[in-house]
Short mmCIF file of C-alpha atoms in Angstrom, two decimals:
data_model
loop_
_atom_site.label_atom_id
_atom_site.label_comp_id
_atom_site.label_asym_id
_atom_site.label_seq_id
_atom_site.Cartn_x
_atom_site.Cartn_y
_atom_site.Cartn_z
CA MET A 587 7.39 35.30 -0.02
CA SER A 588 7.34 38.17 -2.53
CA SER A 589 11.08 38.34 -3.22
CA TYR A 590 14.16 36.15 -3.10
CA GLY A 591 16.73 36.57 -0.37
CA GLY A 592 17.55 35.67 3.21
CA PRO A 593 15.22 34.16 5.79
CA GLU A 594 13.66 37.58 6.39
CA VAL A 595 11.72 37.31 3.09
CA LEU A 596 9.52 34.64 4.72
CA GLN A 597 6.58 36.66 6.04
CA LEU A 598 3.33 35.36 7.53
CA ALA A 599 0.31 36.62 5.58
CA GLU A 600 -3.36 35.88 4.96
CA VAL A 601 -4.00 34.70 1.40
CA PRO A 602 -6.94 32.94 -0.30
CA GLU A 603 -7.07 29.14 -0.31
CA PRO A 604 -5.51 27.54 -3.39
CA ALA A 605 -8.00 27.17 -6.22
CA PRO A 606 -9.21 23.61 -6.95
CA ALA A 607 -7.28 21.87 -9.73
CA ALA A 608 -7.99 18.73 -11.75
CA GLY A 609 -6.37 15.62 -10.28
CA HIS A 610 -5.49 17.41 -7.03
CA GLN A 611 -6.69 17.02 -3.46
CA ARG A 612 -7.30 19.71 -0.84
CA ILE A 613 -5.36 19.01 2.38
CA GLU A 614 -5.94 20.60 5.77
CA VAL A 615 -2.35 20.78 6.97
CA LEU A 616 -1.24 19.47 10.37
CA ARG A 617 2.50 19.85 9.78
CA SER A 618 4.64 21.20 6.93
CA GLY A 619 8.08 19.77 6.31
CA VAL A 620 11.09 22.06 5.97
CA ASN A 621 13.83 20.90 3.61
CA TYR A 622 17.04 22.23 2.08
CA ALA A 623 15.18 22.59 -1.21
CA ASP A 624 13.10 25.30 0.48
CA LEU A 625 16.26 27.27 1.21
CA HIS A 626 17.22 27.08 -2.47
CA VAL A 627 13.72 28.26 -3.43
CA ARG A 628 13.99 31.21 -1.06
CA GLU A 629 17.42 32.16 -2.43
CA GLY A 630 16.24 31.90 -6.05
CA ASN A 631 18.49 29.03 -7.13
CA TYR A 632 16.08 26.08 -7.09
CA LEU A 633 16.12 23.52 -9.90
CA ALA A 634 12.63 24.53 -11.06
CA ASP A 635 11.40 28.01 -11.94
CA VAL A 636 9.48 29.67 -9.11
CA ARG A 637 7.07 32.50 -9.85
CA LEU A 638 6.69 35.17 -7.16
CA PRO A 639 4.78 35.67 -4.94
CA TYR A 640 5.27 32.11 -3.74
CA ILE A 641 4.43 29.90 -0.77
CA PRO A 642 7.32 27.49 -0.11
CA GLY A 643 6.99 23.94 1.15
CA ASN A 644 6.91 20.65 -0.76
CA GLU A 645 5.77 18.24 1.96
CA VAL A 646 2.77 18.09 4.29
CA ILE A 647 0.75 15.81 6.52
CA GLY A 648 -2.91 16.52 7.08
CA TYR A 649 -6.48 15.50 6.33
CA SER A 650 -8.07 15.14 2.89
CA ASP A 651 -11.73 14.09 2.68
CA GLY A 652 -11.51 12.87 6.26
CA ARG A 653 -8.45 10.69 5.64
CA ARG A 654 -5.03 11.30 7.15
CA VAL A 655 -2.51 11.63 4.32
CA VAL A 656 1.01 12.70 3.56
CA ALA A 657 1.70 14.52 0.33
CA LEU A 658 4.51 15.89 -1.80
CA THR A 659 3.59 19.18 -3.39
CA ARG A 660 5.06 21.64 -5.85
CA GLY A 661 5.12 24.47 -3.34
CA GLY A 662 2.33 25.75 -1.11
CA GLY A 663 3.14 23.60 1.91
CA TYR A 664 3.82 26.40 4.42
CA ALA A 665 0.10 26.99 4.91
CA GLN A 666 -3.05 25.84 6.68
CA VAL A 667 -4.45 24.42 3.42
CA ALA A 668 -2.48 22.95 0.52
CA LEU A 669 -3.12 21.19 -2.78
CA ALA A 670 -1.36 18.02 -3.88
CA HIS A 671 -1.72 15.77 -6.90
CA ARG A 672 -3.42 12.47 -6.12
CA ARG A 673 -0.36 10.50 -7.34
CA SER A 674 1.84 12.16 -4.73
CA THR A 675 -0.77 11.92 -1.94
CA ILE A 676 -0.51 8.77 0.18
CA PRO A 677 -2.86 7.59 2.96
CA VAL A 678 -1.16 7.10 6.33
CA PRO A 679 -1.93 3.76 8.06
CA ASP A 680 -3.48 3.99 11.52
CA ASP A 681 -0.41 2.40 13.15
CA ILE A 682 1.95 5.13 11.86
CA ASP A 683 1.96 8.36 13.89
CA ASP A 684 2.11 11.88 12.44
CA ALA A 685 5.74 12.52 13.40
CA THR A 686 6.93 9.32 11.76
CA ALA A 687 4.88 9.84 8.61
CA ILE A 688 6.09 13.40 7.96
CA SER A 689 9.69 12.37 8.69
CA LEU A 690 9.47 9.73 5.95
CA THR A 691 7.63 11.64 3.25
CA LEU A 692 10.30 13.65 1.44
CA GLN A 693 13.53 12.49 3.06
CA GLY A 694 12.46 8.87 3.39
CA ASN A 695 11.37 8.66 -0.23
CA SER A 696 14.56 10.42 -1.31
CA ALA A 697 16.80 8.02 0.63
CA TRP A 698 14.84 4.98 -0.57
CA HIS A 699 14.98 5.91 -4.26
CA LEU A 700 18.60 7.04 -4.13
CA LEU A 701 19.58 3.60 -2.85
CA HIS A 702 17.12 1.38 -4.70
CA THR A 703 16.21 3.25 -7.90
CA VAL A 704 19.42 5.12 -8.72
CA VAL A 705 22.50 3.30 -7.36
CA ARG A 706 20.60 0.02 -6.87
CA ILE A 707 22.55 -1.10 -3.85
CA SER A 708 23.09 -4.85 -3.39
CA PRO A 709 23.90 -6.92 -0.28
CA GLY A 710 27.59 -6.89 0.57
CA GLU A 711 28.40 -3.69 -1.31
CA THR A 712 29.96 -0.68 0.40
CA VAL A 713 28.09 2.63 0.09
CA ILE A 714 29.19 6.13 1.14
CA VAL A 715 26.43 8.20 2.80
CA PRO A 716 26.93 11.96 3.35
CA ALA A 717 25.35 14.17 6.03
CA ALA A 718 24.64 11.00 7.96
CA ALA A 719 23.03 12.81 10.91
CA GLY A 720 20.63 14.74 8.69
CA GLY A 721 17.17 13.90 7.40
CA VAL A 722 18.07 12.00 4.21
CA GLY A 723 21.43 10.77 5.46
CA SER A 724 20.22 9.24 8.73
CA LEU A 725 17.54 7.31 6.86
CA ALA A 726 19.93 6.29 4.07
CA VAL A 727 22.32 4.78 6.63
CA GLN A 728 19.55 2.62 8.06
CA LEU A 729 18.00 1.68 4.72
CA ALA A 730 21.39 0.70 3.30
CA LYS A 731 22.05 -1.53 6.31
CA ARG A 732 18.56 -3.00 5.89
CA ALA A 733 19.53 -3.86 2.30
CA GLY A 734 22.64 -5.69 3.52
CA ALA A 735 25.21 -3.06 2.53
CA ARG A 736 28.30 -1.89 4.40
CA VAL A 737 27.95 1.82 5.20
CA VAL A 738 30.69 4.45 5.44
CA ALA A 739 29.05 7.60 6.81
CA LEU A 740 30.20 11.19 6.45
CA ALA A 741 29.48 13.77 9.18
CA SER A 742 31.06 17.01 10.33
CA THR A 743 31.25 16.66 14.14
CA ASP A 744 32.06 14.00 16.72
CA ALA A 745 28.45 14.05 17.94
CA LYS A 746 27.04 13.55 14.45
CA ARG A 747 29.51 10.77 13.69
CA ALA A 748 28.51 9.06 16.94
CA LEU A 749 24.87 9.35 15.88
CA ALA A 750 25.68 7.71 12.53
CA LEU A 751 27.42 4.83 14.28
CA GLY A 752 24.41 4.44 16.54
CA LEU A 753 22.18 4.17 13.47
CA GLY A 754 24.28 1.27 12.16
CA ALA A 755 27.09 2.80 10.10
CA ASP A 756 30.09 0.49 9.89
CA ALA A 757 32.60 3.35 9.73
CA VAL A 758 32.52 7.15 9.93
CA VAL A 759 34.65 9.83 8.28
CA ASP A 760 35.00 13.53 9.09
CA SER A 761 33.39 15.32 6.14
CA THR A 762 35.53 18.40 6.80
CA SER A 763 38.83 16.50 6.56
CA ALA A 764 41.52 17.99 4.32
CA SER A 765 42.37 14.43 3.23
CA LEU A 766 38.80 13.33 2.58
CA ALA A 767 39.49 11.18 -0.48
CA ALA A 768 42.27 9.28 1.31
CA ASP A 769 40.15 8.87 4.43
CA LEU A 770 37.27 7.47 2.38
CA LYS A 771 39.54 5.10 0.50
CA GLU A 772 40.91 3.78 3.78
CA GLU A 773 37.47 3.13 5.24
CA THR A 774 36.07 1.65 2.00
CA PHE A 775 39.05 -0.67 1.58
CA GLU A 776 40.25 1.14 -1.56
CA GLY A 777 36.89 1.90 -3.11
CA ALA A 778 33.13 1.92 -2.59
CA ALA A 779 30.66 0.29 -4.94
CA ALA A 780 28.23 3.18 -4.53
CA ALA A 781 28.01 6.67 -3.06
CA LEU A 782 25.45 9.38 -2.44
CA GLU A 783 26.58 13.01 -2.82
CA MET A 784 24.90 16.30 -1.91
CA THR A 785 27.66 18.87 -1.32
CA GLY A 786 29.54 19.54 -4.55
CA GLY A 787 33.00 21.06 -4.90
CA ASP A 788 35.87 19.27 -3.21
CA THR A 789 33.51 16.82 -1.48
CA PHE A 790 32.12 15.72 -4.85
CA GLN A 791 35.62 15.18 -6.22
CA ALA A 792 36.79 13.28 -3.12
CA THR A 793 33.72 11.04 -3.15
CA LEU A 794 34.10 10.31 -6.87
CA GLU A 795 37.76 9.47 -6.31
CA ALA A 796 36.79 7.09 -3.49
CA LEU A 797 34.59 4.99 -5.78
CA ALA A 798 35.93 1.66 -6.97
CA PRO A 799 36.12 1.00 -10.73
CA MET A 800 32.55 0.61 -12.07
CA GLY A 801 31.26 2.42 -8.95
CA ARG A 802 28.00 4.40 -9.03
CA MET A 803 27.34 7.84 -7.59
CA ALA A 804 23.94 9.52 -7.13
CA VAL A 805 24.01 13.32 -6.86
CA TYR A 806 21.00 14.85 -5.10
CA GLY A 807 22.17 18.25 -3.91
CA GLY A 808 24.81 20.94 -3.98
CA VAL A 809 24.73 22.61 -0.59
CA SER A 810 28.19 24.16 -1.05
CA GLY A 811 26.81 26.25 -3.90
CA ILE A 812 29.78 25.26 -6.05
CA GLU A 813 29.07 24.09 -9.59
CA THR A 814 31.22 21.01 -10.10
CA SER A 815 32.69 19.68 -13.33
CA PHE A 816 34.55 16.46 -13.98
CA ALA A 817 36.42 14.81 -16.82
CA THR A 818 34.39 12.36 -18.89
CA ARG A 819 37.72 10.79 -19.92
CA ASP A 820 38.19 9.72 -16.29
CA LEU A 821 34.69 8.20 -16.24
CA MET A 822 35.51 6.13 -19.30
CA ALA A 823 38.85 5.01 -17.87
CA THR A 824 37.30 3.87 -14.58
CA GLY A 825 33.81 2.86 -15.69
CA LYS A 826 32.29 5.03 -12.96
CA THR A 827 28.74 6.31 -13.26
CA VAL A 828 27.41 9.68 -12.01
CA SER A 829 23.61 10.02 -11.95
CA GLY A 830 21.44 12.92 -10.90
CA PHE A 831 18.34 12.57 -8.75
CA TRP A 832 15.47 14.95 -8.03
CA LEU A 833 12.45 13.55 -6.19
CA PRO A 834 9.82 15.64 -8.08
CA LEU A 835 10.67 13.59 -11.18
CA LEU A 836 8.68 10.79 -9.53
CA PHE A 837 5.64 12.89 -8.53
CA GLY A 838 3.70 11.91 -11.64
CA HIS A 839 4.67 8.23 -11.57
CA ARG A 840 1.70 5.98 -10.98
CA THR A 841 3.22 3.70 -8.31
CA ALA A 842 6.78 4.75 -7.43
CA LEU A 843 5.97 6.85 -4.35
CA ARG A 844 3.25 4.55 -3.05
CA ASP A 845 5.55 1.54 -3.31
CA SER A 846 8.45 3.23 -1.52
CA MET A 847 6.19 4.66 1.22
CA ALA A 848 4.65 1.23 1.80
CA ASP A 849 8.14 -0.24 2.25
CA LEU A 850 9.18 2.61 4.55
CA PHE A 851 6.10 2.10 6.72
CA GLN A 852 6.89 -1.60 6.89
CA ALA A 853 10.48 -0.86 7.92
CA VAL A 854 9.11 1.19 10.82
CA ARG A 855 6.80 -1.66 11.86
CA ASP A 856 9.71 -4.09 11.72
CA GLY A 857 11.83 -1.85 13.96
CA GLU A 858 14.40 -1.29 11.20
CA LEU A 859 14.15 2.51 11.16
CA THR A 860 14.85 4.82 14.08
CA LEU A 861 13.41 8.31 13.69
CA PRO A 862 14.23 11.10 16.14
CA ALA A 863 11.36 13.34 17.22
CA PRO A 864 10.96 16.23 14.76
CA THR A 865 11.94 19.76 15.72
CA VAL A 866 8.74 21.80 15.56
CA TYR A 867 8.55 25.54 14.86
CA PRO A 868 5.38 27.63 14.63
CA LEU A 869 4.54 28.54 11.04
CA SER A 870 5.20 32.17 12.01
CA GLU A 871 8.83 31.23 12.74
CA ALA A 872 9.63 29.70 9.35
CA ALA A 873 12.50 32.17 8.99
CA ARG A 874 14.12 30.90 12.21
CA ALA A 875 13.72 27.31 10.99
CA HIS A 876 15.59 28.25 7.80
CA GLU A 877 18.32 29.99 9.79
CA ASP A 878 18.83 26.98 12.04
CA MET A 879 18.95 24.56 9.11
CA ALA A 880 21.44 26.70 7.20
CA ALA A 881 23.66 26.88 10.30
CA ARG A 882 23.48 23.08 10.72
CA ARG A 883 21.94 23.47 14.18
CA THR A 884 19.26 20.85 13.52
CA THR A 885 19.24 17.06 13.34
CA GLY A 886 16.49 14.90 11.95
CA LYS A 887 13.26 16.35 10.62
CA VAL A 888 12.27 20.03 10.86
CA VAL A 889 8.56 20.86 10.63
CA LEU A 890 6.23 23.86 10.88
CA ASP A 891 2.98 23.85 12.84
CA PRO A 892 0.34 26.07 11.18
CA ALA A 893 -1.87 25.92 14.29
CA ALA A 894 0.79 27.21 16.70
#
């Protein structure tokens, strides 16, 4: 893309391969993951500075030196060839298929670290999970149950709430409810020990209100586009904690991503994670993929096929 804006700024073009870089691996891309972060990049409101022209995409599966790998990148994923740092490039075991691996790479790692690194969920605790039919949310529901937690899932439609229940959620709440805080308090028995939050605005405030004293919240998005403030006096009075999370902060960590991916692969082997088949778009239809995601017409993982 050469400018910020709507989906129409995503244009297919021939460009040179990325230049080799120290500590990085060249990857021949089989599939590129599409994520809400890519929509923020395209609109010009991503957390990190993006220099135009720019190739979006922070997640790929492909081959590097003859090995099948998944990788988290700092852009460049919507392509036939990408570069990724060796610390964020992880070999895929032979018993894990491509669709499963790419579905776990960004969203699986995000869900895992939100629960285990940020809010540090413990058995028996109640956790609120938003967008429970989406990529991160559907995995967070299952991973929280795997950790022994009680899950209250948020979703916007009857079908998505039914999906969350099918994934193991103990209770579901309509995320569009005008009485969201009261609904959450009812289903969490007057307060959750932990919550994930990715909307902002009124949803942020309702979720924070639904935490029990000393509860922990992890914020990993702001899809409403509303900058949200809160009173630190209230945090002191209730002992609540609000933490931010951004997966690229772990890209340079020596073991964090490899450890979480190994556990995610094991959860698949043990039958503890259910992953719907990804929705696949040709690379040339990246704009349509963005439109469908923004309109909430997708569930599960969305990927681009550079060979289609």
